[in-house]
CSV table of C-alpha atoms in Angstrom, one decimal:
chain,number,residue,atom,x,y,z
E,251,MET,CA,-80.4,4.2,-38.9
E,252,LEU,CA,-80.9,3.4,-42.5
E,253,SER,CA,-80.9,0.1,-44.1
E,254,LYS,CA,-77.8,-1.5,-45.8
E,255,GLU,CA,-79.6,-1.3,-49.1
E,256,LEU,CA,-80.6,2.3,-48.9
E,257,VAL,CA,-77.0,3.3,-47.7
E,258,ALA,CA,-75.7,1.6,-50.9
E,259,ALA,CA,-78.3,2.9,-53.0
E,260,SER,CA,-78.2,6.6,-51.7
E,261,THR,CA,-74.1,6.8,-51.7
E,262,VAL,CA,-73.6,8.0,-55.2
E,263,PRO,CA,-76.3,10.8,-55.0
E,264,LEU,CA,-75.1,11.9,-51.6
E,265,VAL,CA,-71.5,12.2,-52.8
E,266,LEU,CA,-72.7,14.0,-55.9
E,267,SER,CA,-74.6,16.3,-53.9
E,268,VAL,CA,-72.1,17.2,-51.5
E,269,LEU,CA,-69.5,17.8,-54.2
E,270,THR,CA,-72.0,20.6,-55.7
E,271,GLU,CA,-70.7,22.7,-52.6
E,272,GLY,CA,-67.2,22.5,-53.9
E,273,GLU,CA,-64.3,20.2,-54.0
E,274,ILE,CA,-63.7,18.0,-50.7
E,275,TYR,CA,-61.6,15.0,-49.5
E,276,GLY,CA,-62.8,11.8,-48.4
E,277,TYR,CA,-62.7,12.2,-44.7
E,278,ALA,CA,-64.5,15.7,-44.8
E,279,LEU,CA,-67.0,14.4,-47.0
E,280,ILE,CA,-68.1,11.7,-44.7
E,281,GLN,CA,-68.3,14.2,-41.8
E,282,ARG,CA,-70.5,16.4,-44.0
E,283,VAL,CA,-72.9,13.7,-44.5
E,284,ARG,CA,-72.8,12.7,-40.9
E,285,GLU,CA,-73.4,16.2,-40.0
E,286,LEU,CA,-76.3,16.8,-42.5
E,287,SER,CA,-77.9,13.5,-41.5
E,288,GLN,CA,-77.5,14.1,-37.8
E,289,GLY,CA,-75.6,10.8,-37.5
E,290,LYS,CA,-78.5,8.8,-39.2
E,291,ILE,CA,-76.4,8.0,-42.1
E,292,GLU,CA,-73.4,6.0,-41.1
E,293,TRP,CA,-70.8,4.7,-43.7
E,294,THR,CA,-68.1,2.3,-43.0
E,295,GLU,CA,-65.8,4.9,-43.7
E,296,GLY,CA,-63.4,2.9,-45.9
E,297,MET,CA,-66.2,1.7,-48.3
E,298,LEU,CA,-66.5,5.2,-49.6
E,299,TYR,CA,-63.4,5.2,-51.4
E,300,PRO,CA,-63.9,2.3,-53.8
E,301,VAL,CA,-67.2,4.2,-54.7
E,302,LEU,CA,-65.2,7.4,-55.3
E,303,HIS,CA,-62.8,5.6,-57.5
E,304,TRP,CA,-65.6,3.9,-59.5
E,305,MET,CA,-67.3,7.3,-60.0
E,306,GLU,CA,-63.8,8.7,-61.0
E,307,LYS,CA,-63.6,5.9,-63.7
E,308,GLU,CA,-67.2,6.7,-64.9
E,309,ASP,CA,-65.9,10.3,-65.4
E,310,LEU,CA,-68.4,11.6,-62.9
E,311,ILE,CA,-65.6,13.1,-60.8
E,312,GLU,CA,-62.1,14.0,-60.8
E,313,SER,CA,-59.5,14.0,-58.3
E,314,GLU,CA,-56.1,15.4,-57.4
E,315,TRP,CA,-53.5,15.1,-54.6
E,316,ARG,CA,-52.6,18.3,-52.7
E,317,ASP,CA,-50.8,19.5,-49.6
E,318,ALA,CA,-53.3,20.1,-46.9
E,319,GLU,CA,-52.7,22.7,-44.2
E,320,THR,CA,-51.8,20.0,-41.8
E,321,GLY,CA,-48.6,19.4,-44.0
E,322,ARG,CA,-50.0,15.9,-45.1
E,323,LYS,CA,-51.3,15.2,-48.5
E,324,ARG,CA,-54.9,14.7,-49.1
E,325,LYS,CA,-56.8,13.5,-52.2
E,326,TYR,CA,-59.5,16.3,-53.2
E,327,TYR,CA,-62.6,15.3,-55.5
E,328,ARG,CA,-64.3,17.5,-57.7
E,329,LEU,CA,-67.6,17.3,-59.8
E,330,ARG,CA,-67.3,16.9,-63.7
E,331,LYS,CA,-70.0,18.0,-66.1
E,332,GLU,CA,-71.0,14.2,-66.5
E,333,GLY,CA,-71.4,14.2,-62.8
E,334,ARG,CA,-73.8,17.2,-62.8
E,335,LYS,CA,-76.0,15.3,-65.4
E,336,ALA,CA,-76.1,12.1,-63.4
E,337,LEU,CA,-76.9,14.2,-60.2
E,338,GLN,CA,-79.9,15.7,-62.1
E,339,GLU,CA,-81.2,12.1,-63.3
E,340,GLU,CA,-80.8,11.0,-59.7
E,341,GLN,CA,-82.6,13.9,-58.4
E,342,GLU,CA,-85.7,13.3,-60.6
E,343,GLN,CA,-85.8,9.7,-59.5
E,344,TRP,CA,-85.4,10.4,-55.8
E,345,MET,CA,-87.9,13.0,-56.0
E,346,THR,CA,-90.4,10.5,-57.6
E,347,VAL,CA,-90.1,8.1,-54.9
E,348,HIS,CA,-90.3,11.0,-52.3
E,349,GLN,CA,-93.3,12.5,-53.7
E,350,THR,CA,-95.1,9.2,-54.3
E,351,LEU,CA,-94.5,8.0,-50.8
E,352,THR,CA,-95.5,11.3,-49.1
E,353,LYS,CA,-99.0,11.2,-51.3
E,354,LEU,CA,-99.6,7.8,-50.1
E,355,TRP,CA,-98.7,8.5,-46.6
E,356,LYS,CA,-100.8,11.6,-46.4
E,357,GLN,CA,-103.7,9.7,-47.8
E,358,LYS,CA,-103.8,7.3,-45.1
E,359,PRO,CA,-102.5,9.1,-42.0
E,360,SER,CA,-104.4,6.0,-39.9
E,361,LEU,CA,-101.1,3.9,-41.0
E,362,THR,CA,-98.9,5.5,-38.7
N,47,MET,CA,-46.6,-12.4,4.6
N,48,ASP,CA,-47.7,-10.3,1.5
N,49,ASP,CA,-48.2,-12.3,-1.4
N,50,ARG,CA,-48.5,-9.5,-3.9
N,51,SER,CA,-45.6,-9.2,-6.4
N,52,PRO,CA,-43.2,-6.6,-4.9
N,53,ASN,CA,-42.8,-5.1,-8.7
N,54,THR,CA,-46.5,-4.5,-9.3
N,55,HIS,CA,-46.5,-0.8,-9.6
N,56,LYS,CA,-43.0,-0.9,-11.3
N,57,THR,CA,-44.2,-3.2,-14.0
N,58,MET,CA,-47.2,-0.5,-14.5
N,59,GLU,CA,-44.8,2.3,-14.8
N,60,THR,CA,-42.6,0.5,-17.4
N,61,GLU,CA,-45.3,-0.5,-19.7
N,62,THR,CA,-44.3,0.2,-23.2
N,63,LYS,CA,-45.7,3.5,-24.7
N,64,PHE,CA,-48.1,3.5,-27.5
N,65,ASP,CA,-46.3,4.5,-30.5
N,66,LEU,CA,-49.1,5.8,-33.0
N,67,ASN,CA,-46.8,6.1,-36.2
N,68,LEU,CA,-45.9,2.4,-35.9
N,69,ALA,CA,-49.3,1.3,-35.2
N,70,ILE,CA,-50.4,3.1,-38.3
N,71,ARG,CA,-47.5,1.4,-40.4
N,72,ARG,CA,-48.3,-1.9,-39.1
N,73,TRP,CA,-52.1,-1.4,-40.0
N,74,ARG,CA,-51.0,-0.2,-43.7
N,75,ASP,CA,-48.5,-3.2,-43.9
N,76,ASP,CA,-51.4,-5.5,-43.0
N,77,LEU,CA,-53.5,-3.9,-45.9
N,78,ALA,CA,-50.6,-3.9,-48.1
N,79,ARG,CA,-50.3,-7.6,-48.3
N,80,SER,CA,-53.3,-8.0,-50.2
N,81,THR,CA,-53.1,-7.1,-54.1
N,82,ALA,CA,-56.5,-5.6,-54.0
N,83,PHE,CA,-55.1,-2.0,-53.0
N,84,ARG,CA,-52.8,0.1,-55.0
N,85,SER,CA,-50.2,2.2,-53.2
N,86,GLU,CA,-52.2,5.2,-54.1
N,87,ASN,CA,-55.4,3.6,-52.2
N,88,LEU,CA,-53.3,3.0,-49.1
N,89,ASN,CA,-52.1,6.5,-49.2
N,90,GLU,CA,-55.6,7.8,-49.2
N,91,LEU,CA,-56.7,5.3,-46.5
N,92,GLU,CA,-53.8,6.2,-44.3
N,93,SER,CA,-54.6,10.1,-44.7
N,94,HIS,CA,-58.0,9.2,-43.7
N,95,LEU,CA,-57.0,7.5,-40.9
N,96,ARG,CA,-54.8,10.0,-39.6
N,97,ASP,CA,-57.4,12.7,-40.2
N,98,SER,CA,-59.9,10.5,-38.1
N,99,ILE,CA,-57.4,10.2,-35.3
N,100,ASP,CA,-56.8,13.9,-35.1
N,101,ARG,CA,-60.3,14.6,-34.7
N,102,LEU,CA,-61.0,11.9,-32.1
N,103,ARG,CA,-57.9,12.7,-30.2
N,104,THR,CA,-59.1,14.5,-26.8
N,105,PRO,CA,-58.0,14.8,-23.2
N,106,GLN,CA,-60.2,12.0,-22.5
N,107,LEU,CA,-59.1,9.8,-25.3
N,108,SER,CA,-55.4,8.2,-25.4
N,109,ASP,CA,-53.6,7.8,-28.8
N,110,GLU,CA,-54.2,4.3,-28.6
N,111,GLU,CA,-57.9,4.5,-28.1
N,112,ALA,CA,-58.2,7.0,-30.9
N,113,PHE,CA,-56.4,4.7,-33.1
N,114,LEU,CA,-58.6,1.8,-32.2
N,115,ILE,CA,-61.8,3.7,-32.9
N,116,ALA,CA,-60.5,5.3,-36.2
N,117,THR,CA,-59.5,1.8,-37.6
N,118,ARG,CA,-62.7,0.3,-36.6
N,119,ARG,CA,-64.6,3.2,-38.5
N,120,VAL,CA,-62.6,2.7,-41.7
N,121,GLY,CA,-63.7,-0.9,-41.6
N,122,ASN,CA,-62.4,-4.5,-41.5
N,123,THR,CA,-59.8,-5.5,-44.0
N,124,GLN,CA,-61.6,-8.3,-45.4
N,125,ARG,CA,-64.4,-6.2,-46.6
N,126,LEU,CA,-62.3,-3.5,-47.8
N,127,GLU,CA,-60.3,-5.9,-49.4
N,128,GLN,CA,-63.4,-7.3,-51.4
N,129,GLU,CA,-64.7,-3.7,-52.3
N,130,PHE,CA,-61.3,-2.4,-53.5
N,131,GLY,CA,-60.6,-5.6,-55.4
N,132,LYS,CA,-63.9,-5.1,-57.3
N,133,VAL,CA,-62.8,-1.5,-58.6
N,134,ASN,CA,-59.0,-2.4,-59.0
N,135,GLY,CA,-59.9,-5.8,-60.5
N,136,ALA,CA,-58.2,-5.1,-64.0
N,137,ALA,CA,-55.2,-3.8,-62.4
N,138,VAL,CA,-54.9,-7.0,-60.0
N,139,TRP,CA,-54.8,-9.0,-63.2
N,140,PHE,CA,-52.1,-6.6,-64.7
N,141,ASP,CA,-50.1,-7.1,-61.6
N,142,ARG,CA,-50.5,-11.0,-61.8
N,143,CYS,CA,-49.5,-11.0,-65.5
N,144,LEU,CA,-46.5,-8.7,-64.7
N,145,TRP,CA,-45.2,-10.9,-62.1
N,146,ILE,CA,-45.3,-13.8,-64.6
N,147,LEU,CA,-43.3,-11.7,-67.2
N,148,VAL,CA,-40.8,-10.9,-64.3
N,149,ALA,CA,-40.2,-14.6,-63.9
N,150,VAL,CA,-40.0,-15.0,-67.6
N,151,GLN,CA,-37.4,-12.1,-68.0
N,152,LEU,CA,-35.4,-13.4,-65.0
N,153,TRP,CA,-35.3,-16.7,-66.7
N,154,ALA,CA,-34.1,-15.3,-70.0
N,155,PHE,CA,-31.5,-13.1,-68.3
N,156,ASN,CA,-30.2,-16.2,-66.5
N,157,ALA,CA,-29.9,-17.9,-70.1
N,158,SER,CA,-28.3,-15.2,-71.8
N,159,ALA,CA,-25.9,-14.3,-69.0
N,160,SER,CA,-24.9,-17.9,-68.8
N,161,SER,CA,-24.2,-18.2,-72.4
N,162,THR,CA,-22.1,-14.9,-72.2
N,163,LEU,CA,-20.1,-16.4,-69.3
N,164,LEU,CA,-19.4,-19.6,-71.1
N,165,SER,CA,-18.4,-18.1,-74.2
N,166,VAL,CA,-16.1,-15.9,-72.7
N,167,ALA,CA,-14.9,-18.6,-70.2
N,168,SER,CA,-14.5,-21.5,-72.7
N,169,PRO,CA,-11.3,-20.1,-74.8
N,170,VAL,CA,-9.7,-19.0,-71.4
N,171,CYS,CA,-10.1,-22.5,-70.0
N,172,VAL,CA,-9.0,-24.2,-73.2
N,173,SER,CA,-5.7,-22.4,-73.0
N,174,LEU,CA,-5.6,-23.3,-69.2
N,175,ASN,CA,-6.0,-26.9,-70.1
N,176,GLU,CA,-3.1,-26.7,-72.5
N,177,PHE,CA,-1.3,-25.4,-69.7
N,178,LEU,CA,-1.9,-28.2,-67.2
N,179,PRO,CA,0.7,-30.7,-68.3
N,180,VAL,CA,3.4,-27.9,-67.8
N,181,ILE,CA,2.7,-28.1,-64.0
N,182,GLY,CA,2.5,-32.0,-64.4
N,183,LEU,CA,-1.2,-32.3,-64.3
N,184,PRO,CA,-2.9,-34.6,-66.9
N,185,LYS,CA,-4.6,-32.7,-69.6
N,186,MET,CA,-8.5,-32.9,-69.5
N,187,SER,CA,-10.4,-34.4,-72.6
N,188,GLN,CA,-12.4,-32.0,-74.7
N,189,ASP,CA,-15.8,-33.5,-73.3
N,190,TRP,CA,-14.5,-33.3,-69.8
N,191,LEU,CA,-13.5,-29.9,-70.1
N,192,GLN,CA,-16.6,-28.8,-71.6
N,193,MET,CA,-18.7,-30.3,-68.8
N,194,VAL,CA,-16.5,-28.7,-66.0
N,195,ILE,CA,-16.8,-25.4,-67.6
N,196,ALA,CA,-20.6,-25.6,-68.1
N,197,MET,CA,-20.9,-26.8,-64.3
N,198,ILE,CA,-18.6,-24.0,-62.9
N,199,PHE,CA,-20.0,-21.0,-64.9
N,200,SER,CA,-23.7,-21.8,-65.7
N,201,PRO,CA,-25.0,-21.4,-62.0
N,202,ILE,CA,-23.3,-18.0,-61.7
N,203,PRO,CA,-26.3,-16.0,-62.7
N,204,ILE,CA,-28.7,-17.8,-60.8
N,205,ALA,CA,-26.2,-17.6,-57.8
N,206,PHE,CA,-26.2,-13.9,-58.3
N,207,LEU,CA,-29.9,-13.4,-58.4
N,208,ALA,CA,-30.1,-15.5,-55.2
N,209,ILE,CA,-27.6,-13.3,-53.7
N,210,LEU,CA,-29.5,-10.1,-54.6
N,211,VAL,CA,-32.7,-11.5,-52.9
N,212,TRP,CA,-30.7,-12.4,-49.8
N,213,CYS,CA,-29.6,-9.1,-49.6
N,214,ILE,CA,-32.9,-7.7,-49.7
N,215,PHE,CA,-33.7,-9.5,-46.8
N,216,ILE,CA,-30.6,-8.9,-44.7
N,217,TRP,CA,-30.1,-5.3,-45.5
N,218,PRO,CA,-33.7,-3.8,-46.2
N,219,LYS,CA,-32.5,-0.1,-45.2
N,220,ARG,CA,-29.5,0.0,-47.6
N,221,LYS,CA,-29.7,2.7,-50.2
N,222,GLY,CA,-29.3,0.1,-53.2
N,223,MET,CA,-31.6,-2.3,-51.4
N,224,ALA,CA,-34.1,0.2,-50.7
N,225,LEU,CA,-34.5,1.0,-54.6
N,226,VAL,CA,-34.9,-2.6,-55.2
N,227,GLN,CA,-37.6,-2.7,-52.6
N,228,LYS,CA,-39.3,0.2,-54.2
N,229,LEU,CA,-39.3,-1.6,-57.5
N,230,LEU,CA,-40.6,-4.9,-55.9
N,231,ARG,CA,-43.7,-2.7,-55.0
N,232,GLU,CA,-44.2,-1.7,-58.7
N,233,PRO,CA,-44.4,-4.6,-60.8
N,234,GLY,CA,-44.9,-2.4,-63.8
N,235,LYS,CA,-41.6,-0.7,-63.6
N,236,LEU,CA,-39.9,-3.7,-62.2
N,237,ALA,CA,-40.8,-5.6,-65.4
N,238,LEU,CA,-39.7,-2.7,-67.5
N,239,ALA,CA,-36.4,-2.4,-65.9
N,240,LEU,CA,-35.7,-6.3,-66.0
N,241,MET,CA,-37.0,-6.1,-69.8
N,242,LEU,CA,-34.1,-3.7,-70.7
N,243,LEU,CA,-31.6,-5.6,-68.6
N,244,CYS,CA,-32.7,-8.8,-70.3
N,245,LEU,CA,-32.3,-7.1,-73.8
N,246,ALA,CA,-28.9,-5.7,-72.9
N,247,THR,CA,-27.6,-9.1,-71.7
N,248,HIS,CA,-28.9,-10.6,-75.0
N,249,LEU,CA,-27.0,-8.3,-76.8
N,250,VAL,CA,-24.0,-8.8,-74.9
N,251,ALA,CA,-24.3,-12.7,-75.2
N,252,MET,CA,-24.7,-12.3,-79.0
N,253,LEU,CA,-21.6,-10.5,-79.4
N,254,ALA,CA,-19.7,-12.8,-76.8
N,255,VAL,CA,-20.8,-15.6,-78.5
N,256,SER,CA,-19.8,-14.3,-82.0
N,257,THR,CA,-16.3,-13.2,-80.8
N,258,TRP,CA,-15.3,-15.9,-78.6
N,259,TYR,CA,-17.2,-19.1,-79.3
N,260,TYR,CA,-17.8,-19.3,-82.8
N,261,PRO,CA,-15.2,-17.3,-84.4
N,262,THR,CA,-13.4,-20.5,-85.6
N,263,THR,CA,-16.5,-22.0,-87.5
N,264,PHE,CA,-17.2,-18.8,-89.3
N,265,SER,CA,-13.6,-17.8,-89.9
N,266,ASN,CA,-13.1,-21.2,-91.8
N,267,MET,CA,-15.6,-19.8,-94.2
N,268,GLY,CA,-14.0,-16.6,-94.3
N,269,VAL,CA,-16.8,-14.8,-92.2
N,270,ARG,CA,-16.0,-13.6,-88.9
N,271,GLY,CA,-19.5,-12.6,-87.9
N,272,LEU,CA,-22.4,-13.1,-86.1
N,273,PRO,CA,-23.9,-16.6,-85.2
N,274,TRP,CA,-27.1,-16.3,-87.1
N,275,GLY,CA,-28.5,-19.8,-86.0
N,276,TRP,CA,-27.9,-18.9,-82.4
N,277,PHE,CA,-29.3,-15.4,-82.9
N,278,LEU,CA,-32.5,-16.6,-84.7
N,279,SER,CA,-33.3,-19.2,-82.2
N,280,ARG,CA,-33.2,-16.8,-79.2
N,281,PHE,CA,-33.8,-13.3,-80.4
N,282,PRO,CA,-37.4,-13.5,-81.6
N,283,THR,CA,-38.5,-15.2,-78.4
N,284,ALA,CA,-36.6,-12.3,-76.5
N,285,ILE,CA,-38.3,-9.6,-78.5
N,286,PHE,CA,-41.7,-11.4,-78.2
N,287,TRP,CA,-41.4,-11.2,-74.3
N,288,ALA,CA,-40.0,-7.8,-74.1
N,289,GLY,CA,-42.8,-6.4,-76.5
N,290,LEU,CA,-45.6,-8.2,-74.2
N,291,THR,CA,-43.9,-6.8,-71.0
N,292,TYR,CA,-43.7,-3.3,-72.4
N,293,PHE,CA,-47.4,-3.4,-73.5
N,294,ILE,CA,-48.8,-4.7,-70.2
N,295,ALA,CA,-46.3,-2.7,-68.1
N,296,ARG,CA,-47.4,0.4,-70.1
N,297,LYS,CA,-51.1,-0.1,-69.7
N,298,LYS,CA,-50.5,-0.8,-66.1
N,299,LEU,CA,-48.5,2.4,-65.3
N,300,ARG,CA,-51.0,4.4,-67.0
N,301,SER,CA,-54.0,2.9,-65.3
N,302,SER,CA,-52.2,3.6,-61.9
N,303,ALA,CA,-51.4,7.2,-63.1
N,304,ALA,CA,-54.9,8.0,-64.1
């Protein structure tokens, strides 16, 4: 399980990355992250929505209510141009952290 | 003798069945009490909850158990309220301002509606007063008459509003009441509707006052027209509040449509 801080920091890049696969609604987005992380990334589900709404306000994503095949309405989210740009920046930052840590951990295998 | 209650399994059988839709409605109503959620947020959370319940429902898990797990996963009300409040912060303040404006408009409606009533009722009551000696009653003095008229007619608009509120509680399901309830959930539209009602009553009041109340004063001067003093003392304030209401309500309606 991830720490609370790491979950908070990784939510935006995770949402942006899932949205590169195409538009999706909140519940399915959470399922996708759970499946990819093999259950290691667990969100308090309701907390995702304020994040999505904030991202929408920042023009990173856009949304639309549509009828789903179940007959109920669902709100679908889609990536915007600004979102793609933001994702690129996020990618660079996370890769920097990732590469630095892997280099360090390779140097001193005795640590583990 | 057997001291078990003879009805044990009967009570088990008649145990009330879990109503999923009712449970979901209660859960939603519980969230709706907070101003941090807009109705669109609640629609989205409800849609999420229903998806989650559908996924959890299996032969081993009852509706009630699926509901409990799904609500637990969505998160507790307090934390959700905090997080949604952060994003909806501006909207929450708009709502508060709008409710204050709703109160101001209601008060202004009350003032103009009672002036209308008074100015229409006064001449009628004056003629009735002239009629009193005919049926053997003493005629009232001008001061008393004015006071009696004010006491009878001024509270009518407030009483009307009170009855309206009472009706909302008594018949929440009636068609007209459902519309009022819908408006109560959308302070933006409510404030706009009240603003129009208020401007209309101001105009009616102005016409009524000029036709029934002041005509003598003005006709002495050969002008049977508008009571400008009365008009100037009320209309600018009415326009100011109406403008402010319109401005904030439009902002609010736009922000929730976005």
